[in-house]
Coordinates of C-alpha atoms and ligand atoms in Angstrom, one line a residue:
M1 CA -75.8 75.0 -27.8
N2 CA -74.8 72.4 -25.2
A3 CA -71.2 71.5 -24.9
C4 CA -70.5 67.8 -24.6
Y5 CA -67.6 65.8 -23.2
V6 CA -66.6 62.2 -23.9
T7 CA -63.7 60.3 -22.4
T8 CA -62.2 56.8 -22.5
S9 CA -60.5 55.5 -19.4
I10 CA -56.7 55.9 -19.4
P11 CA -54.9 52.5 -19.5
Y12 CA -51.8 51.6 -17.7
V13 CA -49.0 51.7 -20.2
N14 CA -47.1 48.7 -18.9
A15 CA -47.7 46.9 -22.2
R16 CA -48.8 47.8 -25.7
P17 CA -52.5 48.3 -26.4
H18 CA -54.6 45.3 -27.4
V19 CA -57.8 45.2 -29.3
G20 CA -59.9 45.7 -26.1
F21 CA -58.8 49.3 -25.9
A22 CA -59.7 49.8 -29.6
L23 CA -63.2 48.8 -28.6
E24 CA -63.4 51.5 -25.9
L25 CA -61.9 54.1 -28.3
A26 CA -64.4 53.1 -31.0
Q27 CA -67.4 53.4 -28.7
A28 CA -66.3 56.7 -27.3
D29 CA -65.6 58.1 -30.8
V30 CA -69.1 57.2 -32.0
I31 CA -70.6 59.2 -29.2
A32 CA -68.3 62.2 -29.9
R33 CA -68.9 62.1 -33.6
W34 CA -72.6 61.6 -33.2
R35 CA -72.9 64.6 -30.9
R36 CA -71.0 66.7 -33.5
L37 CA -73.3 65.5 -36.2
K38 CA -76.1 66.8 -34.1
G39 CA -74.4 70.2 -34.1
Q40 CA -73.1 70.0 -30.5
D41 CA -69.7 71.3 -29.5
T42 CA -68.0 68.1 -28.3
F43 CA -64.6 67.4 -26.8
F44 CA -63.1 63.9 -26.7
L45 CA -60.3 63.0 -24.3
T46 CA -58.2 59.9 -24.1
G47 CA -54.7 59.2 -22.7
T48 CA -52.5 57.0 -20.5
D49 CA -52.1 56.4 -16.8
D50 CA -48.4 56.7 -16.4
N51 CA -48.3 56.7 -12.6
A52 CA -49.4 53.1 -11.7
I53 CA -47.1 51.1 -9.5
K54 CA -47.3 48.4 -12.1
N55 CA -45.3 50.7 -14.4
V56 CA -42.7 51.2 -11.8
Q57 CA -42.3 47.4 -11.4
V58 CA -42.3 46.6 -15.1
A59 CA -39.7 49.3 -15.7
A60 CA -37.5 47.9 -12.9
R61 CA -37.7 44.5 -14.4
E62 CA -36.6 45.9 -17.8
G63 CA -33.8 48.0 -16.2
I64 CA -35.2 51.3 -17.4
T65 CA -36.8 54.2 -15.6
P66 CA -40.6 54.5 -15.3
R67 CA -40.5 57.6 -17.5
E68 CA -38.7 55.7 -20.2
L69 CA -41.2 52.8 -20.0
C70 CA -44.1 55.2 -20.2
D71 CA -42.7 57.3 -23.0
R72 CA -42.0 54.2 -25.0
N73 CA -45.5 52.7 -24.5
A74 CA -47.6 55.8 -24.5
V75 CA -46.6 56.3 -28.1
F76 CA -48.6 53.2 -29.1
Y77 CA -51.8 54.4 -27.4
R78 CA -51.6 57.8 -29.1
R79 CA -50.8 56.1 -32.4
L80 CA -53.8 53.7 -31.9
A81 CA -56.2 56.6 -31.4
G82 CA -54.8 58.1 -34.7
A83 CA -54.9 54.8 -36.6
L84 CA -58.5 54.2 -35.6
N85 CA -59.5 57.7 -36.6
A86 CA -60.7 58.6 -33.2
S87 CA -61.6 62.3 -33.2
V88 CA -59.6 63.0 -30.0
G89 CA -59.2 66.6 -28.8
H90 CA -56.4 66.0 -26.4
F91 CA -54.3 63.0 -25.3
I92 CA -53.6 63.4 -21.6
R93 CA -50.6 61.7 -19.8
T94 CA -50.7 61.6 -16.0
S95 CA -46.9 62.1 -15.9
S96 CA -47.3 65.6 -17.5
D97 CA -46.8 68.7 -15.5
A98 CA -50.2 69.9 -16.3
H99 CA -51.7 66.8 -14.8
H100 CA -49.5 66.9 -11.7
Q101 CA -50.6 70.5 -11.0
G102 CA -54.2 69.7 -11.5
A103 CA -54.2 66.5 -9.4
S104 CA -52.6 68.4 -6.5
R105 CA -55.1 71.2 -6.9
F106 CA -58.0 68.7 -6.8
W107 CA -56.7 67.2 -3.5
A108 CA -56.5 70.7 -2.0
A109 CA -60.0 71.4 -3.3
C110 CA -61.6 68.5 -1.4
R111 CA -63.4 69.2 1.9
K112 CA -60.8 69.3 4.7
E113 CA -62.8 66.9 6.8
D114 CA -62.7 64.3 4.0
I115 CA -58.9 63.7 4.0
Y116 CA -57.2 62.3 7.1
L117 CA -54.1 60.3 8.1
K118 CA -54.4 56.8 9.4
R119 CA -52.1 53.9 10.1
Y120 CA -53.4 50.6 8.7
Q121 CA -52.7 47.3 7.2
G122 CA -54.3 45.8 4.1
L123 CA -54.1 43.3 1.2
Y124 CA -53.1 45.1 -2.0
C125 CA -53.3 43.8 -5.6
V126 CA -50.9 45.7 -7.8
G127 CA -52.8 44.6 -10.9
C128 CA -56.0 46.2 -9.6
E129 CA -54.2 49.0 -7.8
D130 CA -56.7 48.2 -5.1
F131 CA -57.1 46.8 -1.5
Y132 CA -59.1 43.7 -0.9
L133 CA -60.8 42.3 2.2
E134 CA -59.9 38.7 3.0
K135 CA -63.5 37.6 2.3
D136 CA -63.5 39.1 -1.3
L137 CA -60.5 37.0 -2.3
Q138 CA -60.8 33.7 -4.0
D139 CA -58.6 31.1 -2.3
G140 CA -56.5 34.0 -1.0
R141 CA -56.0 35.4 -4.5
C142 CA -57.3 38.4 -6.4
P143 CA -60.6 37.4 -8.2
I144 CA -59.5 39.3 -11.3
H145 CA -55.8 38.6 -11.6
G146 CA -55.5 35.3 -9.7
T147 CA -52.4 36.7 -8.0
Q148 CA -51.7 36.8 -4.3
P149 CA -52.1 40.3 -3.0
E150 CA -49.2 41.8 -0.9
T151 CA -49.7 42.9 2.7
V152 CA -49.2 46.6 3.0
K153 CA -48.6 48.2 6.4
E154 CA -48.2 51.9 6.5
Q155 CA -49.5 55.3 7.4
N156 CA -51.5 56.9 4.6
Y157 CA -54.1 59.6 3.9
F158 CA -57.7 58.3 3.7
F159 CA -60.7 59.7 2.0
R160 CA -64.0 59.7 3.9
L161 CA -66.0 57.8 1.4
S162 CA -68.3 56.5 4.1
D163 CA -69.8 60.0 4.4
Y164 CA -71.1 59.8 0.8
Q165 CA -73.0 56.6 0.9
D166 CA -76.5 58.1 1.0
R167 CA -75.8 60.8 -1.5
L168 CA -74.3 58.4 -4.0
E169 CA -77.2 56.0 -3.6
G170 CA -79.6 58.9 -4.1
L171 CA -77.8 60.2 -7.2
I172 CA -77.8 56.8 -8.9
V173 CA -81.4 55.9 -7.9
S174 CA -82.7 59.2 -9.2
G175 CA -80.8 58.7 -12.5
K176 CA -78.8 61.9 -12.0
L177 CA -75.8 59.7 -12.4
R178 CA -76.7 57.3 -15.1
I179 CA -74.8 54.0 -15.2
L180 CA -75.3 51.8 -18.3
P181 CA -76.1 49.0 -18.8
E182 CA -78.6 48.4 -16.0
A183 CA -76.7 45.4 -14.7
R184 CA -73.7 47.6 -13.9
R185 CA -76.0 50.2 -12.2
N186 CA -77.3 47.4 -10.0
E187 CA -73.9 46.1 -9.3
T188 CA -72.9 49.6 -8.1
L189 CA -76.0 50.0 -6.0
G190 CA -75.3 46.6 -4.4
F191 CA -71.8 47.6 -3.6
I192 CA -72.9 50.9 -2.0
R193 CA -75.6 49.2 0.0
Q194 CA -73.1 46.8 1.5
G195 CA -71.6 49.9 3.2
L196 CA -68.8 52.1 1.9
R197 CA -65.5 52.1 3.6
D198 CA -63.0 55.0 3.5
F199 CA -60.2 54.3 1.1
S200 CA -56.5 55.1 1.1
I201 CA -55.6 57.9 -1.3
S202 CA -51.9 58.0 -0.8
R203 CA -48.9 55.7 -0.3
I204 CA -45.5 56.2 1.1
R205 CA -43.0 57.5 -1.4
E206 CA -40.8 54.4 -1.2
R207 CA -43.6 52.0 -2.2
S208 CA -44.1 54.1 -5.4
G209 CA -40.4 54.3 -6.2
G210 CA -40.8 58.1 -5.9
W211 CA -43.0 57.9 -9.1
G212 CA -46.3 59.8 -9.2
V213 CA -47.9 63.0 -7.9
S214 CA -46.7 64.2 -4.4
A215 CA -49.4 64.8 -1.8
P216 CA -49.7 68.6 -1.3
D217 CA -47.9 69.7 1.9
D218 CA -46.6 66.2 2.5
P219 CA -43.8 65.0 0.1
S220 CA -43.4 61.8 2.0
Q221 CA -46.7 60.6 0.4
I222 CA -47.5 60.0 -3.2
L223 CA -51.1 60.1 -4.4
Y224 CA -52.8 56.8 -4.7
V225 CA -53.1 56.0 -8.3
W226 CA -56.8 56.1 -8.6
F227 CA -57.2 59.4 -6.7
D228 CA -54.6 60.7 -9.2
A229 CA -55.7 59.0 -12.4
L230 CA -59.4 59.9 -12.1
T231 CA -58.6 63.5 -12.0
N232 CA -57.3 63.2 -15.6
Y233 CA -60.9 63.9 -16.8
L234 CA -60.4 67.4 -15.3
T235 CA -56.7 68.0 -15.9
G236 CA -57.1 66.9 -19.6
L237 CA -59.4 70.0 -19.9
G238 CA -56.8 72.3 -18.2
Y239 CA -58.3 72.2 -14.7
G240 CA -54.9 72.9 -13.1
Q241 CA -54.4 76.0 -15.2
N242 CA -58.0 77.2 -14.9
G243 CA -58.4 76.4 -18.6
E244 CA -61.3 77.5 -20.8
G245 CA -61.8 73.8 -21.7
F246 CA -62.5 72.9 -18.1
R247 CA -65.1 75.7 -17.8
R248 CA -66.7 74.8 -21.1
Y249 CA -66.7 71.0 -21.1
W250 CA -66.8 70.2 -17.4
L251 CA -68.5 73.0 -15.5
G252 CA -70.7 74.1 -18.5
S253 CA -71.7 70.8 -20.0
P254 CA -74.7 68.7 -19.0
Q255 CA -73.5 65.8 -21.2
K256 CA -70.4 64.3 -19.8
T257 CA -69.9 60.7 -20.6
H258 CA -67.2 58.3 -19.4
V259 CA -66.7 55.1 -21.4
I260 CA -65.0 52.5 -19.3
G261 CA -64.5 48.7 -18.9
K262 CA -66.4 46.8 -16.3
D263 CA -63.2 46.0 -14.3
I264 CA -62.9 49.7 -13.2
L265 CA -66.7 50.2 -12.5
R266 CA -66.5 51.0 -8.8
F267 CA -63.8 53.6 -9.2
H268 CA -65.9 55.5 -11.7
T269 CA -69.3 55.1 -10.2
I270 CA -68.4 55.4 -6.5
Y271 CA -65.0 56.8 -5.8
W272 CA -65.0 59.4 -8.6
P273 CA -68.5 60.9 -7.9
A274 CA -67.7 61.1 -4.2
M275 CA -64.4 62.8 -4.9
L276 CA -66.2 65.3 -7.1
L277 CA -68.8 66.0 -4.5
S278 CA -66.1 66.6 -2.0
A279 CA -64.4 69.1 -4.3
G280 CA -67.7 70.8 -5.0
L281 CA -67.6 70.0 -8.7
P282 CA -70.4 68.7 -11.0
L283 CA -70.6 65.0 -11.7
P284 CA -70.5 63.2 -15.0
E285 CA -74.0 62.5 -16.5
T286 CA -73.3 59.0 -17.8
V287 CA -70.9 56.2 -17.2
L288 CA -71.1 53.7 -20.1
V289 CA -69.5 50.4 -19.2
H290 CA -68.4 47.8 -21.8
G291 CA -67.6 44.2 -21.1
F292 CA -64.4 42.1 -21.6
L293 CA -63.2 40.9 -25.0
T294 CA -62.1 37.3 -25.4
V295 CA -60.1 36.1 -28.3
D296 CA -61.3 33.0 -30.1
G297 CA -63.5 32.3 -27.1
Q298 CA -60.6 32.5 -24.6
K299 CA -59.8 35.0 -22.0
I300 CA -56.9 37.4 -23.0
S301 CA -54.0 36.5 -20.8
K302 CA -50.2 37.0 -20.8
S303 CA -49.5 33.3 -20.3
L304 CA -51.6 32.4 -23.4
G305 CA -50.0 35.3 -25.3
N306 CA -53.2 35.7 -27.2
A307 CA -53.7 39.5 -26.9
V308 CA -54.6 40.8 -30.3
D309 CA -52.5 43.7 -31.6
P310 CA -54.9 46.1 -33.4
F311 CA -52.3 47.7 -35.6
P312 CA -51.8 44.8 -38.2
I313 CA -55.6 44.5 -38.5
I314 CA -55.9 48.2 -39.2
E315 CA -53.1 48.0 -41.7
Q316 CA -54.5 45.0 -43.5
Y317 CA -58.2 45.7 -43.5
G318 CA -58.5 49.5 -42.7
A319 CA -59.6 51.3 -39.6
D320 CA -63.3 51.3 -40.6
A321 CA -63.3 47.5 -41.0
L322 CA -62.1 47.1 -37.4
R323 CA -64.5 49.8 -36.1
Y324 CA -67.3 48.0 -37.9
Y325 CA -66.5 44.7 -36.2
L326 CA -66.1 46.1 -32.8
L327 CA -69.3 48.2 -33.0
R328 CA -71.4 45.6 -34.8
A329 CA -70.3 42.2 -33.4
I330 CA -70.0 43.3 -29.8
P331 CA -73.2 44.8 -28.3
S332 CA -72.2 47.7 -26.2
G333 CA -72.3 46.9 -22.5
L334 CA -71.8 43.2 -23.0
D335 CA -68.8 40.9 -23.2
G336 CA -67.7 40.0 -26.7
D337 CA -65.3 37.9 -28.7
F338 CA -62.7 38.7 -31.3
S339 CA -61.7 36.1 -33.8
E340 CA -60.0 36.8 -37.1
G341 CA -62.1 34.2 -38.8
R342 CA -65.4 35.9 -37.7
F343 CA -63.8 39.2 -38.6
R344 CA -63.2 38.1 -42.1
E345 CA -66.7 36.6 -42.5
I346 CA -68.3 39.9 -41.4
Y347 CA -65.9 41.9 -43.5
T348 CA -66.9 39.9 -46.6
A349 CA -70.6 39.7 -46.0
D350 CA -71.3 43.3 -44.8
L351 CA -68.5 45.4 -46.1
A352 CA -67.2 43.9 -49.3
N353 CA -70.4 42.3 -50.6
G354 CA -72.8 44.6 -48.8
L355 CA -72.0 48.3 -48.7
G356 CA -69.0 48.0 -51.0
N357 CA -70.9 46.3 -53.7
L358 CA -73.8 48.7 -53.4
V359 CA -71.6 51.7 -53.8
R360 CA -69.8 50.2 -56.7
R361 CA -73.0 49.3 -58.6
L362 CA -74.3 52.9 -58.1
E363 CA -71.1 54.4 -59.2
V364 CA -71.0 52.4 -62.4
L365 CA -74.7 53.0 -63.2
C366 CA -74.2 56.7 -62.7
E367 CA -71.2 56.8 -64.9
R368 CA -72.6 54.6 -67.7
S369 CA -75.9 56.6 -67.9
G370 CA -74.2 60.0 -67.5
Y371 CA -76.2 60.7 -64.4
R372 CA -75.4 64.0 -62.7
V373 CA -75.8 64.2 -58.9
Q374 CA -77.5 67.4 -57.7
G375 CA -78.0 69.3 -54.5
K376 CA -77.0 68.6 -50.9
P377 CA -77.5 65.3 -49.1
C378 CA -80.7 65.3 -47.1
C379 CA -80.4 66.0 -43.4
A380 CA -82.9 63.4 -42.2
L381 CA -81.5 60.3 -40.6
P382 CA -83.0 56.8 -41.2
A383 CA -85.7 56.0 -38.7
G384 CA -84.6 54.4 -35.4
I385 CA -81.0 55.5 -35.7
E386 CA -81.4 58.4 -33.3
E387 CA -83.0 56.3 -30.6
A388 CA -80.4 53.6 -30.9
V389 CA -77.4 55.9 -30.7
E390 CA -78.9 57.9 -27.8
D391 CA -79.3 54.6 -26.0
F392 CA -75.7 53.7 -26.9
Q393 CA -77.0 50.7 -28.8
F394 CA -74.4 51.0 -31.5
H395 CA -74.9 47.5 -32.9
T396 CA -78.6 48.2 -33.3
A397 CA -77.9 51.4 -35.2
L398 CA -75.6 49.5 -37.6
Q399 CA -78.1 46.8 -38.0
I400 CA -80.7 49.4 -39.1
L401 CA -78.2 50.8 -41.6
W402 CA -77.3 47.4 -43.0
D403 CA -80.9 46.5 -43.4
R404 CA -81.1 49.6 -45.6
V405 CA -78.0 48.4 -47.5
R406 CA -79.6 45.0 -48.1
C407 CA -82.9 46.6 -49.2
L408 CA -81.2 48.8 -51.7
N409 CA -79.1 46.0 -53.1
R410 CA -82.3 43.9 -53.5
E411 CA -84.2 46.8 -55.1
I412 CA -81.4 47.3 -57.6
E413 CA -81.5 43.6 -58.5
A414 CA -85.3 43.8 -58.9
V415 CA -85.3 46.9 -61.1
R416 CA -82.7 45.4 -63.4
P417 CA -81.1 48.8 -64.3
W418 CA -78.7 47.2 -66.8
D419 CA -81.6 46.2 -68.9
L420 CA -82.9 49.8 -68.8
L421 CA -79.5 51.0 -69.8
K422 CA -79.4 48.6 -72.7
A423 CA -82.9 49.5 -73.8
D424 CA -82.0 53.2 -73.7
Q425 CA -84.8 53.8 -71.1
N426 CA -82.8 56.7 -69.5
A427 CA -85.7 58.6 -68.1
E428 CA -86.8 55.6 -66.0
L429 CA -83.2 54.8 -65.0
T430 CA -82.7 58.5 -64.0
R431 CA -85.7 58.3 -61.7
H432 CA -84.4 55.3 -59.9
L433 CA -80.8 56.7 -59.7
W434 CA -82.2 59.8 -58.2
A435 CA -83.8 57.9 -55.3
W436 CA -80.8 55.5 -54.8
V437 CA -78.3 58.3 -54.7
R438 CA -80.5 60.2 -52.3
D439 CA -80.6 57.0 -50.1
I440 CA -76.9 56.3 -50.2
R441 CA -76.1 59.8 -49.2
T442 CA -78.5 59.7 -46.3
L443 CA -77.0 56.4 -45.3
A444 CA -73.5 57.8 -45.5
R445 CA -74.3 60.7 -43.3
A446 CA -75.8 58.4 -40.6
L447 CA -72.8 56.1 -41.0
S448 CA -70.3 58.9 -40.4
P449 CA -70.0 58.5 -36.6
F450 CA -69.3 54.8 -37.0
L451 CA -67.2 54.5 -40.2
P452 CA -66.0 58.1 -40.7
E453 CA -63.6 57.4 -43.5
T454 CA -66.0 55.3 -45.5
A455 CA -68.8 57.9 -45.1
E456 CA -66.6 60.7 -46.3
K457 CA -65.6 58.7 -49.4
I458 CA -69.2 57.9 -50.2
L459 CA -70.3 61.5 -49.8
A460 CA -67.4 62.7 -51.9
Q461 CA -68.2 60.1 -54.6
F462 CA -71.8 61.2 -54.8
S463 CA -71.2 64.9 -54.5
P464 CA -72.8 67.2 -57.2
G465 CA -71.6 66.5 -60.8
R466 CA -70.7 63.4 -62.7
V467 CA -69.7 60.2 -60.9
A468 CA -66.6 58.2 -61.8
P469 CA -66.0 54.8 -60.1
G470 CA -63.2 55.1 -57.5
E471 CA -61.1 52.5 -55.7
P472 CA -63.3 49.8 -54.1
L473 CA -64.3 50.8 -50.5
F474 CA -63.6 47.3 -49.2
P475 CA -61.5 45.1 -51.5
R476 CA -62.5 41.5 -51.6
L477 CA -60.3 39.3 -49.5
A478 CA -57.9 36.9 -51.2
Ligands
ZN1 ZN1 -56.1 42.2 -9.1

């Protein structure tokens, strides 16, 4: 049996999580749960990037230590994974000893020729944790953050990325390293074909406020945040301790998927594979890239203060309602929008009136007619689901399932089971109930990677024996 590995990126913890990270968690969790449904041994990793310079700066502004800031904010990311019901195997923090050990070990494992010292000067955006060339700036400002990069002049270690240009291109063109959607693959190839430059992989201790992972054998240097952060995918499996998880899920798994946002594409599709090649380790199989979320059609920004806090939404509507919106209304790979108005519309139409109503009708019909559910749910999945999920088209999979929900609701209306009940035509009603219960159980099983809690409730409700109506799955909104 193939082992599988799924990760989210690890966000900077300079602020609390917003709904965009919930999207990433939800997509990664569908993959993890889907693979388990298919009987595969799957490990899901998420966590936080504690070592970014940004954290040092925000902590300084607040008059606390970077560790205090990270401890305070990491809690919310861990809590979000729990609240969203993400089936996480481990929550990695890059300030942990296990990560420090692993990141140093990774540096030492890279080809000696690939790491060298160089004095240089560059334009650095702290928000991106990346250097820019003058020509890539917009009016002298970072194209993503709109801030003026700082001029950094120092002696650092560099990684010989330029040596990997042809191999990276070959791996992507051949599909050995799959980047989805296609537009992101092309973007990566375009970037590689412009010519890859070596990149700095450390900074002097003072510029990092002493925070981060020390370079092996040179305590005057701290690992550059990406060179450090990317190794979380290994250290989260116990790479530094030669853990069994690392052997099983990294070395032994042909299905390793990173789910990331488009702003960190290059780090995952160029830097990271080159680093792994240098260290003689296998590459991930797939990098699945999602877009940005806007809120009410507007870019999420600090100045607008429009970041959506996912916790109150989960509290009010339930984790599955948020998962449904994120997975259904935002096609994977594309940009999407979150608005509470649209959220409530979809909730009412698809969850309360759609699935919720279907389940309620079946429960009541089973109860009134004394129908007894028998046997196990069938293992088959509705047609088209498999293809959709394997292509990471989660919204298509949900569309297929909700077509089924609509069909079943219509069929029940057409059959008029209440009339059959009144007319005491139990044999005919039983025949219909048998088929409907079979269908709702099949549906619930297919739904389990997407809306795990709802699926579980439906399967429990229609488990062998008599059925008694439970609490509504999705209460109608006031
Ligand atoms: Zn930037």
